Tab-separated table of N, CA and C in Angstrom:
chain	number	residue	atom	x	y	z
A	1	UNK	N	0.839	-1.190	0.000
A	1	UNK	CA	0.000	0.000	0.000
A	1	UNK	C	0.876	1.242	0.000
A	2	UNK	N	0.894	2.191	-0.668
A	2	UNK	CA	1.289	3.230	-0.696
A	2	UNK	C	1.004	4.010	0.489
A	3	UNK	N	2.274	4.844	0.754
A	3	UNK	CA	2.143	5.663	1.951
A	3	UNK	C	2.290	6.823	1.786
A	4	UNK	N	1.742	8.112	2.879
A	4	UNK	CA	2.125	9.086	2.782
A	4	UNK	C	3.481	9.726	2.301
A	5	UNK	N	3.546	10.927	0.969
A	5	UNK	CA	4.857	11.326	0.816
A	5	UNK	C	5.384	12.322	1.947
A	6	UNK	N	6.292	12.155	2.346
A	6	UNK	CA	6.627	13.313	3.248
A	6	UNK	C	7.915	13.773	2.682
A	7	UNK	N	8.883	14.915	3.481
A	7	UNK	CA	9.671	15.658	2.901
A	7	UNK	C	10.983	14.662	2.278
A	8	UNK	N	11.578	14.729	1.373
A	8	UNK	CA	13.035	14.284	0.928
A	8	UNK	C	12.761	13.228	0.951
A	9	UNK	N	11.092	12.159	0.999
A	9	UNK	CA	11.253	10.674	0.181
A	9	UNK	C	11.498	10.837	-0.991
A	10	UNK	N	11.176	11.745	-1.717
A	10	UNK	CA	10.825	11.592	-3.201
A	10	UNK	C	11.745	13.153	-3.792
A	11	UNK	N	12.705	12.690	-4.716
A	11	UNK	CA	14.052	13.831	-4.414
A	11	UNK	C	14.063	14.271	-6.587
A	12	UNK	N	14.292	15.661	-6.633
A	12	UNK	CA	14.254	15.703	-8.110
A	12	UNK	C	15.672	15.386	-8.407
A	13	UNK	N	16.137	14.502	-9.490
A	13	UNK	CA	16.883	14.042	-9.917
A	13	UNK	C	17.656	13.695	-11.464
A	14	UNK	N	16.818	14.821	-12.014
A	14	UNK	CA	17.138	14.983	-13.293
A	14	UNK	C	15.968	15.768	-14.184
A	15	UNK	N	16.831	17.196	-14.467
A	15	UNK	CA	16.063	18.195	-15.288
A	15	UNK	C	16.707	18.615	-16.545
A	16	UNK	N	15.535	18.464	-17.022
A	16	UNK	CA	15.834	18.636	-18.971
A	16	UNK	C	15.187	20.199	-19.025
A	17	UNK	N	15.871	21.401	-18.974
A	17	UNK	CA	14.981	22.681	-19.081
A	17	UNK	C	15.130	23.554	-20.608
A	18	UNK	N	15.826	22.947	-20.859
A	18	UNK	CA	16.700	23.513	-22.529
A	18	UNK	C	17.039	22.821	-23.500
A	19	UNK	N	15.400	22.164	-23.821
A	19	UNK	CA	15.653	20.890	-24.651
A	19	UNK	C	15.856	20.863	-25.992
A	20	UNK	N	16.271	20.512	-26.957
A	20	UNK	CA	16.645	20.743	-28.398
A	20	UNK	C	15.308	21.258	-28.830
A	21	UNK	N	15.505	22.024	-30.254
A	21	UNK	CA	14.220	22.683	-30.335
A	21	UNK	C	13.050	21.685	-31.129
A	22	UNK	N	13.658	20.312	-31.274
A	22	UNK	CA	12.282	19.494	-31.575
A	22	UNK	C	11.922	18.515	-30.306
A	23	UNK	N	12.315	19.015	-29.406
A	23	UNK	CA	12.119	18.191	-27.958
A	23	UNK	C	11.070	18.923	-26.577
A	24	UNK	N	11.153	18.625	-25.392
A	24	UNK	CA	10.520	18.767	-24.779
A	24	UNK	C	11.126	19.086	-23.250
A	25	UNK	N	10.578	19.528	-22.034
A	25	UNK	CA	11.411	19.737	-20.883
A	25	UNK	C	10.220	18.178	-20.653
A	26	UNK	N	11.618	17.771	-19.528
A	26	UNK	CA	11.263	16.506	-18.182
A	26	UNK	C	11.860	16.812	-17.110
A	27	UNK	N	11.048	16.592	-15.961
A	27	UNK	CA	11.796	16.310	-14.490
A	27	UNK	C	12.105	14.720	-14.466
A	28	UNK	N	13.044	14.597	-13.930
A	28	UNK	CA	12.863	13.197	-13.295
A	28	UNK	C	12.989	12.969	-11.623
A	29	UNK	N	12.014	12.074	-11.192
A	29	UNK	CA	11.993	12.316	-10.042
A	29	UNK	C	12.673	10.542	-9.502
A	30	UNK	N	13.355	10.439	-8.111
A	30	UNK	CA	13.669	9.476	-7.570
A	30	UNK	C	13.127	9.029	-6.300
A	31	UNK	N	12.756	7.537	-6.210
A	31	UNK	CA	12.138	7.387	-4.973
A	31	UNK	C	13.432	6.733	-3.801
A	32	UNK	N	14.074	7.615	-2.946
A	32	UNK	CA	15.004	7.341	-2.347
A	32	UNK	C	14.466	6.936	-1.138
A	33	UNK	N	13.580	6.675	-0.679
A	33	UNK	CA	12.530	6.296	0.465
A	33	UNK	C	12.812	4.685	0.191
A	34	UNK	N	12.326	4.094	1.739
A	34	UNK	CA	11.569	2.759	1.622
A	34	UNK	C	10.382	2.270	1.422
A	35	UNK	N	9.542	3.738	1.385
A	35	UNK	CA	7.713	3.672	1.137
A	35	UNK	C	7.908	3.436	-0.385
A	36	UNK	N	6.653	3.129	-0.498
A	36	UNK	CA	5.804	3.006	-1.674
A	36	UNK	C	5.169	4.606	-1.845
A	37	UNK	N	5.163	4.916	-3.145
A	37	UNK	CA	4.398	6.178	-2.830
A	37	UNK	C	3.184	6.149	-4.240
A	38	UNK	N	2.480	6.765	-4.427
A	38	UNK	CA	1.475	7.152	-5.271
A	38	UNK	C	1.503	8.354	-5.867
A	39	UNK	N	2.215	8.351	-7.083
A	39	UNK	CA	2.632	9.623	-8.002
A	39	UNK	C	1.332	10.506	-7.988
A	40	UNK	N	0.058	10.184	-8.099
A	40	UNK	CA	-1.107	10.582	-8.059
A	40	UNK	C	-1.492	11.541	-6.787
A	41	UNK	N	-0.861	11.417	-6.004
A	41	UNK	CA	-0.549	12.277	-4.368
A	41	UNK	C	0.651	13.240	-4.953
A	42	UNK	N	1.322	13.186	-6.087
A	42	UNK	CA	2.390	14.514	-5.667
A	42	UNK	C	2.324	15.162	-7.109
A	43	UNK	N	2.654	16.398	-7.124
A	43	UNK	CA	2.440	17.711	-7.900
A	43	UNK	C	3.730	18.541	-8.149
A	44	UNK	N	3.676	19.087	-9.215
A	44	UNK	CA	4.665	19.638	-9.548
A	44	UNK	C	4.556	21.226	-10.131
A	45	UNK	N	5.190	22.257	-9.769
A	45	UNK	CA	5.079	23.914	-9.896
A	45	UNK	C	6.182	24.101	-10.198
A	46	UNK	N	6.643	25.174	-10.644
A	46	UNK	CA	7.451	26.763	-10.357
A	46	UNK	C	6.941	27.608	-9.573
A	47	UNK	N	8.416	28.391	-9.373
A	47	UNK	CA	7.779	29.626	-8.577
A	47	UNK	C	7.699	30.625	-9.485
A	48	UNK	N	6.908	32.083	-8.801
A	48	UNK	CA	7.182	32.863	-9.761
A	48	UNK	C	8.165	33.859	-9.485
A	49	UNK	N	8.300	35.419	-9.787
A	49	UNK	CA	9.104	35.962	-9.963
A	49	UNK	C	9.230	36.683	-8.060
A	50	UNK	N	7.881	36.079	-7.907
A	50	UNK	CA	7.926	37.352	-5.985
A	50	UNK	C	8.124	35.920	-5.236
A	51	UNK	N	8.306	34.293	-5.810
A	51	UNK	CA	8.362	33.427	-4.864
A	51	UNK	C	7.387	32.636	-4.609
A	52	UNK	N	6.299	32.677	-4.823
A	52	UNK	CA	5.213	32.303	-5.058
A	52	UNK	C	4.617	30.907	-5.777
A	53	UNK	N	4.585	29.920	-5.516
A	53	UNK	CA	4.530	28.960	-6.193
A	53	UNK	C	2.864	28.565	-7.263
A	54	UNK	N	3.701	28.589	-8.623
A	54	UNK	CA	2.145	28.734	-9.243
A	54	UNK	C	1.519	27.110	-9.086
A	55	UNK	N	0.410	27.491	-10.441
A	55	UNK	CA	-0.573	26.773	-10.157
A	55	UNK	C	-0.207	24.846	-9.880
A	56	UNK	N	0.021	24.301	-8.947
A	56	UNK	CA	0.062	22.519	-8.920
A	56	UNK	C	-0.060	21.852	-9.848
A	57	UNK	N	0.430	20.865	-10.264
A	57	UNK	CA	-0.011	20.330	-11.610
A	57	UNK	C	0.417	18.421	-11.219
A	58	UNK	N	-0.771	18.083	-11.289
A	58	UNK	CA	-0.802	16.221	-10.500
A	58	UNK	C	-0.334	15.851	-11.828
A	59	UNK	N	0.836	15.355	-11.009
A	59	UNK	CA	1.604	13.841	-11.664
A	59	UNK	C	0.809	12.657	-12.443
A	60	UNK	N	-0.002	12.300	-12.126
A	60	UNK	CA	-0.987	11.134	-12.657
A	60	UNK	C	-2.574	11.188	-11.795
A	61	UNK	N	-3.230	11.465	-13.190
A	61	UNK	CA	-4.845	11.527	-12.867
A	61	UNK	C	-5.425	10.211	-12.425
A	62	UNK	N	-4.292	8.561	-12.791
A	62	UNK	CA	-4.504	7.138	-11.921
A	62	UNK	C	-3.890	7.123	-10.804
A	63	UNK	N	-3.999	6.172	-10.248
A	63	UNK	CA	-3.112	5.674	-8.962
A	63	UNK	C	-1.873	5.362	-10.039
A	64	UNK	N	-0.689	5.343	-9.307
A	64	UNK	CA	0.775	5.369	-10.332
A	64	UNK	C	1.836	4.606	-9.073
A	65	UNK	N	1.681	3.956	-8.670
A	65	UNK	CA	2.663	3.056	-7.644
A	65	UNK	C	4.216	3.252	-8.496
A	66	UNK	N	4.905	4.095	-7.311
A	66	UNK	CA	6.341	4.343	-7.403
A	66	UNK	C	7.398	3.183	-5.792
A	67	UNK	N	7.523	2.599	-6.141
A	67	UNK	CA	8.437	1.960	-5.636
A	67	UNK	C	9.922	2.171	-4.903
A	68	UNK	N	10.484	1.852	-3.995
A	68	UNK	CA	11.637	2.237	-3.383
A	68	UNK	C	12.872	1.781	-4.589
A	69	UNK	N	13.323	2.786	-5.086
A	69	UNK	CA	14.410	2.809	-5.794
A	69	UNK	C	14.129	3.208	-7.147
A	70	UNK	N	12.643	3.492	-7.861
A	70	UNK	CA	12.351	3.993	-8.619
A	70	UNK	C	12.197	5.213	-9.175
A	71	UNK	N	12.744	5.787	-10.473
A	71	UNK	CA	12.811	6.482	-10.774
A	71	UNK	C	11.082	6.773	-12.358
A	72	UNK	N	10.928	8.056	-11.999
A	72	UNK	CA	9.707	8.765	-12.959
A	72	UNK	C	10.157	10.133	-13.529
A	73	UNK	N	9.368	9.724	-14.473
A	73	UNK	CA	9.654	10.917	-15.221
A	73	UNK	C	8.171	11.826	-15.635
A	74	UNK	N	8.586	13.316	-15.298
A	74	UNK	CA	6.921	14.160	-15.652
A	74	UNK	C	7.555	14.803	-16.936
A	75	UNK	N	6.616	14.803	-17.692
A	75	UNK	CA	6.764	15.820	-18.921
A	75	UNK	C	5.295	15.842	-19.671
A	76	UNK	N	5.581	17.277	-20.458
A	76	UNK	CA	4.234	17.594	-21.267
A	76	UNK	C	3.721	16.395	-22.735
A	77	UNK	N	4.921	15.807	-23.261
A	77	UNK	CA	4.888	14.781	-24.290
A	77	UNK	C	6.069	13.488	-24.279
A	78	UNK	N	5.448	12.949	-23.745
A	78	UNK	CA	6.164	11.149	-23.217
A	78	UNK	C	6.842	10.814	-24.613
A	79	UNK	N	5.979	11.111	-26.052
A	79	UNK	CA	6.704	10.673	-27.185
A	79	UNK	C	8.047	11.466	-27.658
A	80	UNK	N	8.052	13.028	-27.346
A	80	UNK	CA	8.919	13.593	-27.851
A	80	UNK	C	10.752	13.199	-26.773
A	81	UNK	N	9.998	12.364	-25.418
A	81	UNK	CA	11.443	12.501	-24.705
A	81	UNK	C	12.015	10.946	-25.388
A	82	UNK	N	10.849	10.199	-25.515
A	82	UNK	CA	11.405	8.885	-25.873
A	82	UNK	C	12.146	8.940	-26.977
A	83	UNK	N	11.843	9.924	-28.581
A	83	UNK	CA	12.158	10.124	-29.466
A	83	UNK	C	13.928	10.600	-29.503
A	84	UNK	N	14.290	11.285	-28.380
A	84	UNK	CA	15.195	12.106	-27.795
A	84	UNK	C	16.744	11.374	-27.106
A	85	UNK	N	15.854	10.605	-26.456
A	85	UNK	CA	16.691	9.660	-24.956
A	85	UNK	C	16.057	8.258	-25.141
A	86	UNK	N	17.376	7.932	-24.563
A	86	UNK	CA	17.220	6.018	-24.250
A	86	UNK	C	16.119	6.242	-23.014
A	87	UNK	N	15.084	5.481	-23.677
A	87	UNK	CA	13.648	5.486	-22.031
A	87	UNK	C	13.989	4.426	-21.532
A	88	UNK	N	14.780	3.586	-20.447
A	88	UNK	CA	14.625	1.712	-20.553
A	88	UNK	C	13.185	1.738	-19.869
A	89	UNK	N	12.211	2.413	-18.724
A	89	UNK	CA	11.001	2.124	-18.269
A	89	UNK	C	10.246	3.051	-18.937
A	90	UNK	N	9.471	2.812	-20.193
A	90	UNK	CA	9.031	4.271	-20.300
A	90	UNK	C	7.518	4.073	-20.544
A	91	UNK	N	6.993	3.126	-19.196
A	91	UNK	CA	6.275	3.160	-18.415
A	91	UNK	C	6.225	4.120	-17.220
A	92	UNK	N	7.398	4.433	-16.713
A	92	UNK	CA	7.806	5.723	-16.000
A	92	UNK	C	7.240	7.139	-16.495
A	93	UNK	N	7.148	6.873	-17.346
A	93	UNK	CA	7.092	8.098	-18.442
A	93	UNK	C	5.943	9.086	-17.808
A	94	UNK	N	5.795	9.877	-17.198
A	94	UNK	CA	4.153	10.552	-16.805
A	94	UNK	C	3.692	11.920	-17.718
A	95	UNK	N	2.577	12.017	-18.387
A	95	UNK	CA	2.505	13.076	-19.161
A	95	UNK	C	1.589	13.853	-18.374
A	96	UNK	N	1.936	15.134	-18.526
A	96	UNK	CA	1.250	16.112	-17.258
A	96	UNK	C	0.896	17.342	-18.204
A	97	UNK	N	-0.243	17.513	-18.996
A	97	UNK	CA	-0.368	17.911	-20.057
A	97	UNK	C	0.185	19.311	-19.792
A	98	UNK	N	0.164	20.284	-18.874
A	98	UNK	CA	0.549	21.454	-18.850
A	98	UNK	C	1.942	21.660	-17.834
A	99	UNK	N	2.654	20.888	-17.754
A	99	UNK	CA	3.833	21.159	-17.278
A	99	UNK	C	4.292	22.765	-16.997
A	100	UNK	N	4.776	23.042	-15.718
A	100	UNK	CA	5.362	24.543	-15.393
A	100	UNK	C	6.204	24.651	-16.741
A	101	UNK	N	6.476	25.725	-16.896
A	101	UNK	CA	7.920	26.593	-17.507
A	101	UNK	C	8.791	26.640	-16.639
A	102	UNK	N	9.932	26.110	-17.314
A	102	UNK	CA	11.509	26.150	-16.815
A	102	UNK	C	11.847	26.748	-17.708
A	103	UNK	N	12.518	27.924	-17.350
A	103	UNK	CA	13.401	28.972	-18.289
A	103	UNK	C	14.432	28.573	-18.104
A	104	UNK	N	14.982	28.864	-20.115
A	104	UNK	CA	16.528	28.341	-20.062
A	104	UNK	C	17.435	29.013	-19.160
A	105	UNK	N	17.360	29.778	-18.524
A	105	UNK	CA	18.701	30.211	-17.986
A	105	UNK	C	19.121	30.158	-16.583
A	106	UNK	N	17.422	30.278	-15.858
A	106	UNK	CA	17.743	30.019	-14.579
A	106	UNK	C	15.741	29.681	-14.210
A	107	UNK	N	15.724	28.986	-13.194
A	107	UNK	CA	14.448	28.348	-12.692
A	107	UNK	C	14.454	27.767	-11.570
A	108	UNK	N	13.068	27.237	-11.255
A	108	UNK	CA	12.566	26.113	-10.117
A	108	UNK	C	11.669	25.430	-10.629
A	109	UNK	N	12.311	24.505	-9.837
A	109	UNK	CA	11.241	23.271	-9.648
A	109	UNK	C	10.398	23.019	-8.398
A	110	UNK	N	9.081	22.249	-8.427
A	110	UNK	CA	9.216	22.775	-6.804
A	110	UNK	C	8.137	21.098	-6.827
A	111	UNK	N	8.877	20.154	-5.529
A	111	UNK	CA	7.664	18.774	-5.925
A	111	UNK	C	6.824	19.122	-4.416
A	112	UNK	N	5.560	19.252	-4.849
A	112	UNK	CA	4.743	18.959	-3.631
A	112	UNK	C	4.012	17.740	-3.434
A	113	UNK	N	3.358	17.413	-1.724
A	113	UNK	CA	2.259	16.557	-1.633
A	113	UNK	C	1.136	16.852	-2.109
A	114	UNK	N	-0.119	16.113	-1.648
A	114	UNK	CA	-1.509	16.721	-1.693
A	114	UNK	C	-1.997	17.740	-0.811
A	115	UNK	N	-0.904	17.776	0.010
A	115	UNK	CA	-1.468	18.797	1.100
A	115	UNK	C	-0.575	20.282	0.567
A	116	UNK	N	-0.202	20.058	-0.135
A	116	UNK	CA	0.816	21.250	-0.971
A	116	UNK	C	1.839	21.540	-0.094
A	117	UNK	N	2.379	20.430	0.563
A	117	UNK	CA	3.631	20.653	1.568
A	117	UNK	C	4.488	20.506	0.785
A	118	UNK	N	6.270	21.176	0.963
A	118	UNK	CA	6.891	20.968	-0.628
A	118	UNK	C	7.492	19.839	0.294
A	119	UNK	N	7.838	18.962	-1.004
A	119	UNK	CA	8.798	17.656	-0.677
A	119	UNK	C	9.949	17.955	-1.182
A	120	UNK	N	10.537	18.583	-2.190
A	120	UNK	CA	12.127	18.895	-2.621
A	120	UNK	C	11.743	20.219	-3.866
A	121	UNK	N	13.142	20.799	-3.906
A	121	UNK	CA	12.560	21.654	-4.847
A	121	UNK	C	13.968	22.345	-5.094
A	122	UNK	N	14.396	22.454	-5.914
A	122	UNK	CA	15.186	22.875	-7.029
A	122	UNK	C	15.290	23.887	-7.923
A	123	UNK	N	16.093	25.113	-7.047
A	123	UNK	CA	16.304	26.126	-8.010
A	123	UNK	C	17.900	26.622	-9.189
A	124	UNK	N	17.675	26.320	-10.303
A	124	UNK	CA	18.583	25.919	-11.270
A	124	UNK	C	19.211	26.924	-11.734
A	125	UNK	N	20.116	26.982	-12.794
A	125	UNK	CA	21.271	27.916	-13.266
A	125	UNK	C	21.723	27.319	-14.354
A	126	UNK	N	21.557	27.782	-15.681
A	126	UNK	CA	22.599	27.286	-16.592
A	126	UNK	C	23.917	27.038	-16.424
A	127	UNK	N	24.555	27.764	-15.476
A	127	UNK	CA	25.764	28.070	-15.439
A	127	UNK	C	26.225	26.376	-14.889
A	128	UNK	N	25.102	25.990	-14.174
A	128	UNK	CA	25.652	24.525	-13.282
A	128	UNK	C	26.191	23.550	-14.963
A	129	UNK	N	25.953	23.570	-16.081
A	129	UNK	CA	26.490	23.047	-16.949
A	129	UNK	C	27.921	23.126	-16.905
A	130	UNK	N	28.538	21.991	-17.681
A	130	UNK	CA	29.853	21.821	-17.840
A	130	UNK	C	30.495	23.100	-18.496
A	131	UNK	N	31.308	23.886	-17.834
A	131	UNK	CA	31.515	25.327	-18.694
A	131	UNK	C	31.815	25.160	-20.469
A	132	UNK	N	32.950	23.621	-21.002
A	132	UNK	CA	32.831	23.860	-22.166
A	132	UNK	C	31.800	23.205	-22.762
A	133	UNK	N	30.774	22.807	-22.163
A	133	UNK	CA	29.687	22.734	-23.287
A	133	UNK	C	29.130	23.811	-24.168
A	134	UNK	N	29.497	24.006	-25.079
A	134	UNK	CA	29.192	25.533	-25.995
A	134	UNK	C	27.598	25.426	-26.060
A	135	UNK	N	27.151	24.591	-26.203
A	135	UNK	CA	25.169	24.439	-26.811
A	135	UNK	C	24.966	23.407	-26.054
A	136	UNK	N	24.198	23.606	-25.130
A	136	UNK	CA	23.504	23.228	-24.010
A	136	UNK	C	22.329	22.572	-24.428
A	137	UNK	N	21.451	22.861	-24.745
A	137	UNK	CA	20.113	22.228	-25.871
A	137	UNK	C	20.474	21.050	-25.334
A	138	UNK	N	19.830	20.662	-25.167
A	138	UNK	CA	18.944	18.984	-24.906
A	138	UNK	C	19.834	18.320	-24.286
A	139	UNK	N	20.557	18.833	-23.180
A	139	UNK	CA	21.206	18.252	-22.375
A	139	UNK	C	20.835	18.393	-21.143
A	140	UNK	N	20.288	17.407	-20.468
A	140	UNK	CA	20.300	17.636	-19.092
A	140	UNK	C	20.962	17.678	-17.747
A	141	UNK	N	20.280	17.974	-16.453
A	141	UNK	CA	21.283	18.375	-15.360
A	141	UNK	C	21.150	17.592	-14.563
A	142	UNK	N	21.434	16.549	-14.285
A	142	UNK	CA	21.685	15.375	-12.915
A	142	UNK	C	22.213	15.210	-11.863
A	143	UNK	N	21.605	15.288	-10.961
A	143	UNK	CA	21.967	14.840	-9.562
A	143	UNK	C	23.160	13.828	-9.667
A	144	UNK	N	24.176	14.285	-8.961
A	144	UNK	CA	25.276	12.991	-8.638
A	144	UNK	C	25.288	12.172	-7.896
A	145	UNK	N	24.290	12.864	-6.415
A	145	UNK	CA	24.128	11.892	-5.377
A	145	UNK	C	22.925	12.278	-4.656
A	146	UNK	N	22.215	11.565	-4.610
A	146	UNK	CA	20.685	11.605	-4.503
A	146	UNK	C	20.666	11.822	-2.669
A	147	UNK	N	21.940	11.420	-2.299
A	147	UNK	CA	21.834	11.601	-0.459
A	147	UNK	C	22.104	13.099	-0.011
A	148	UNK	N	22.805	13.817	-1.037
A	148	UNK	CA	22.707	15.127	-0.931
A	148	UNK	C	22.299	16.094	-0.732
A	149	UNK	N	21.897	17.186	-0.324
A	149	UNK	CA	21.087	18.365	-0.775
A	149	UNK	C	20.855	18.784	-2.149
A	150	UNK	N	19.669	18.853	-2.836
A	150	UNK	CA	19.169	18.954	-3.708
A	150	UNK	C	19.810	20.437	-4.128
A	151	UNK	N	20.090	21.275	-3.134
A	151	UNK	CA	19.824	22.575	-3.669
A	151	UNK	C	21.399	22.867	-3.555
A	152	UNK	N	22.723	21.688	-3.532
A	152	UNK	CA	23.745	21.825	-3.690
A	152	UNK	C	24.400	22.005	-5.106
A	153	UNK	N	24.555	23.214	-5.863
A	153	UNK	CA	24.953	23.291	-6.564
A	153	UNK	C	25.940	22.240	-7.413
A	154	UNK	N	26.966	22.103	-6.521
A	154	UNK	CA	28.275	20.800	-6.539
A	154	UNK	C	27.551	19.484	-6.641
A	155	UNK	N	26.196	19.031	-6.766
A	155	UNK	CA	26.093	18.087	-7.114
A	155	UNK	C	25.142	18.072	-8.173
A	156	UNK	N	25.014	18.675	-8.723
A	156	UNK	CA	24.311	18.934	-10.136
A	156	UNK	C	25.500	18.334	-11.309
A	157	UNK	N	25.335	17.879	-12.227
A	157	UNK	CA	26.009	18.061	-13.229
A	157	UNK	C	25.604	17.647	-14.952
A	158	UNK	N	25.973	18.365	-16.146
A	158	UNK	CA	25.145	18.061	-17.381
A	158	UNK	C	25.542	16.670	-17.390
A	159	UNK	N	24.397	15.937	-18.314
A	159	UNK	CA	24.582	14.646	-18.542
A	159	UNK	C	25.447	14.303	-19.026
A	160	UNK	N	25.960	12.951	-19.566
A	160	UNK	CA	27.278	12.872	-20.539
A	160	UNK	C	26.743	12.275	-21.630
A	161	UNK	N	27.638	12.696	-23.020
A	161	UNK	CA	27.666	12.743	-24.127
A	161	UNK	C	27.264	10.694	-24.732
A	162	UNK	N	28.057	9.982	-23.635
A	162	UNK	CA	27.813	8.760	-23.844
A	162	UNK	C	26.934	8.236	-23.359
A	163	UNK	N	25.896	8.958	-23.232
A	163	UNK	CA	24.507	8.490	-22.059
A	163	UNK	C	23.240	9.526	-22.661
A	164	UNK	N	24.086	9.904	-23.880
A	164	UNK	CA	22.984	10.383	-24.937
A	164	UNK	C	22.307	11.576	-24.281
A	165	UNK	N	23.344	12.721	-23.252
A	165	UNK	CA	23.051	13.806	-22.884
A	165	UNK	C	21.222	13.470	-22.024
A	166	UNK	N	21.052	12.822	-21.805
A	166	UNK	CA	19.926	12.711	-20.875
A	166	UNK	C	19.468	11.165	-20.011
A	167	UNK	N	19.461	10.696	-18.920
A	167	UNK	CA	18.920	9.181	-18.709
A	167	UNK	C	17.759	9.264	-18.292
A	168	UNK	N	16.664	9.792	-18.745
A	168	UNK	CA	15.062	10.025	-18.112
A	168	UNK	C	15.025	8.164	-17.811
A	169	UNK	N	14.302	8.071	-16.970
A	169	UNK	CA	13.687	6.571	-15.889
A	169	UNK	C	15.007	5.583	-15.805
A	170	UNK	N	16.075	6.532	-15.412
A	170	UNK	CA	17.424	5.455	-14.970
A	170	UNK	C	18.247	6.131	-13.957
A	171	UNK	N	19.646	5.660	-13.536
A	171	UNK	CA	19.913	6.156	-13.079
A	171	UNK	C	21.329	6.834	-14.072
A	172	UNK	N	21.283	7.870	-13.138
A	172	UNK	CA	22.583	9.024	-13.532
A	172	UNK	C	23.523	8.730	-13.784
């Protein structure tokens, strides 16, 4: 049975915000918990410009059983990331028809419960890219170590080139 999400079970772990221009943005989220959780209980925002977190947007309109050690992925079109990136679960895949805006240059992420308590949340920087990556486009930014602080800069890093610049529903 799925259990309540509470803070830092469920950790963001890979953001696509500057995706090639025939592609799409994804979060990927990780279940670093021993619960079971129900993607259908957690939501995903930005903030806005005064801090403010806009409108919630549910992960899955079914029940969506996320598992201890599982990784999901939210995005506005499941076909355009698969088209993009190696999916190996892309049953993971969650389409959330109106996904926040992540601006290329700098943003948040923000994952809440149902009770709109935040569970992790992630405010980003182009700059966290590898400095010589010249074109950034459709490369994403991954967590190195999921035991970390999310909001540690030093553990962010762009994907690698041999991992096809993105691993949406794997690990990093």
């Amino acid at each position: 049975l799925p259990s309540e999400v509470d803070t830092s079970s469920i950790v963001i772990n890979e953001l696509l915000f500057n995706p090639a221009p025939t592609g799409t943005d994804y979060v990927e989220l990780f279940n670093r918990s021993g619960k079971i959780v129900d993607a259908s209980m957690l939501f995903i925002s930005s903030r806005n410009s005064t801090g403010i977190p806009g409108t919630p947007r549910k992960l899955s309109e079914v029940p969506f059983l996320v598992f201890p050690g599982d990784y999901i992925v939210a995005t506005a079109d499941a076909a355009l990331v698969k088209a993009h990136y190696t999916v190996p679960q892309p049953m993971h895949v969650l389409v959330v028809p109106q996904l926040p805006s992540f601006p290329d240059e700098n943003g948040n992420v923000v994952l809440l419960n149902r009770h709109g308590t935040v569970i992790d949340e992630l405010s980003y920087d182009e700059q966290w890219h590898f400095p010589l990556i010249a074109n950034r486009e459709g490369i994403s930014l991954e967590r190195i170590d999921h035991r970390l602080q999310t909001q540690d800069k030093d553990n962010w890093t762009s994907a690698a080139s041999d991992a096809g610049y993105g691993t949406p529903t794997y690990r990093n």
